[in-house]
Amino acid sequence: MAIPYEQDPQMQQYFSTLPPMIQESILQSGIPFQTEEELRQAVENLMDNKNS
C-alpha cells in the first residue's frame, strides 16, 4: 500500500526537505496523512517535542 504523501508530488516535495530523523519518525508513525497540512502539523508537533 502506498503512503499517501508518496502519491502527492507537493507532499513528497515537502517530505523530502525534512531532516532524516523527522522523516524516519513520520514513517515509523504509520499515520496515513491525507493532506499536506496534516503532515505539516505532525512535523511541527515532532519538532516541538524534540526541542522540549
Tab-separated table of C-alpha atoms in Angstrom:
chain	number	residue	atom	x	y	z
A	1	MET	CA	0.000	0.000	0.000
A	2	ALA	CA	1.387	3.383	-0.993
A	3	ILE	CA	1.926	6.076	1.588
A	4	PRO	CA	-0.455	8.947	0.672
A	5	TYR	CA	2.291	11.562	0.549
A	6	GLU	CA	4.141	9.427	-1.985
A	7	GLN	CA	1.151	9.906	-4.298
A	8	ASP	CA	1.023	13.693	-3.918
A	9	PRO	CA	4.004	15.473	-5.531
A	10	GLN	CA	3.629	18.549	-3.322
A	11	MET	CA	3.575	16.464	-0.129
A	12	GLN	CA	6.509	14.393	-1.382
A	13	GLN	CA	8.487	17.542	-2.102
A	14	TYR	CA	7.829	18.845	1.415
A	15	PHE	CA	8.643	15.454	2.980
A	16	SER	CA	11.957	15.317	1.117
A	17	THR	CA	13.033	18.639	2.669
A	18	LEU	CA	12.637	17.334	6.222
A	19	PRO	CA	15.611	16.242	8.308
A	20	PRO	CA	16.216	12.476	8.151
A	21	MET	CA	15.262	11.988	11.813
A	22	ILE	CA	11.882	13.657	11.242
A	23	GLN	CA	11.308	11.653	8.055
A	24	GLU	CA	12.004	8.435	9.958
A	25	SER	CA	9.654	9.433	12.781
A	26	ILE	CA	6.904	10.141	10.257
A	27	LEU	CA	7.450	6.807	8.512
A	28	GLN	CA	7.503	4.896	11.787
A	29	SER	CA	4.320	6.588	12.991
A	30	GLY	CA	2.306	4.787	10.333
A	31	ILE	CA	-0.124	7.697	10.221
A	32	PRO	CA	-1.755	7.939	6.778
A	33	PHE	CA	-1.589	11.696	6.244
A	34	GLN	CA	-4.178	12.757	3.710
A	35	THR	CA	-3.177	16.391	3.275
A	36	GLU	CA	-0.003	18.412	3.367
A	37	GLU	CA	-1.480	20.406	6.237
A	38	GLU	CA	-1.825	17.224	8.329
A	39	LEU	CA	1.775	16.340	7.550
A	40	ARG	CA	2.971	19.845	8.437
A	41	GLN	CA	1.082	19.730	11.758
A	42	ALA	CA	2.694	16.410	12.646
A	43	VAL	CA	6.141	17.762	11.782
A	44	GLU	CA	5.511	20.843	13.893
A	45	ASN	CA	4.494	18.640	16.829
A	46	LEU	CA	7.576	16.448	16.395
A	47	MET	CA	9.838	19.496	16.289
A	48	ASP	CA	8.185	20.952	19.411
A	49	ASN	CA	8.638	17.650	21.268
A	50	LYS	CA	12.250	17.375	20.105
A	51	ASN	CA	13.017	20.841	21.457
A	52	SER	CA	11.297	20.250	24.825
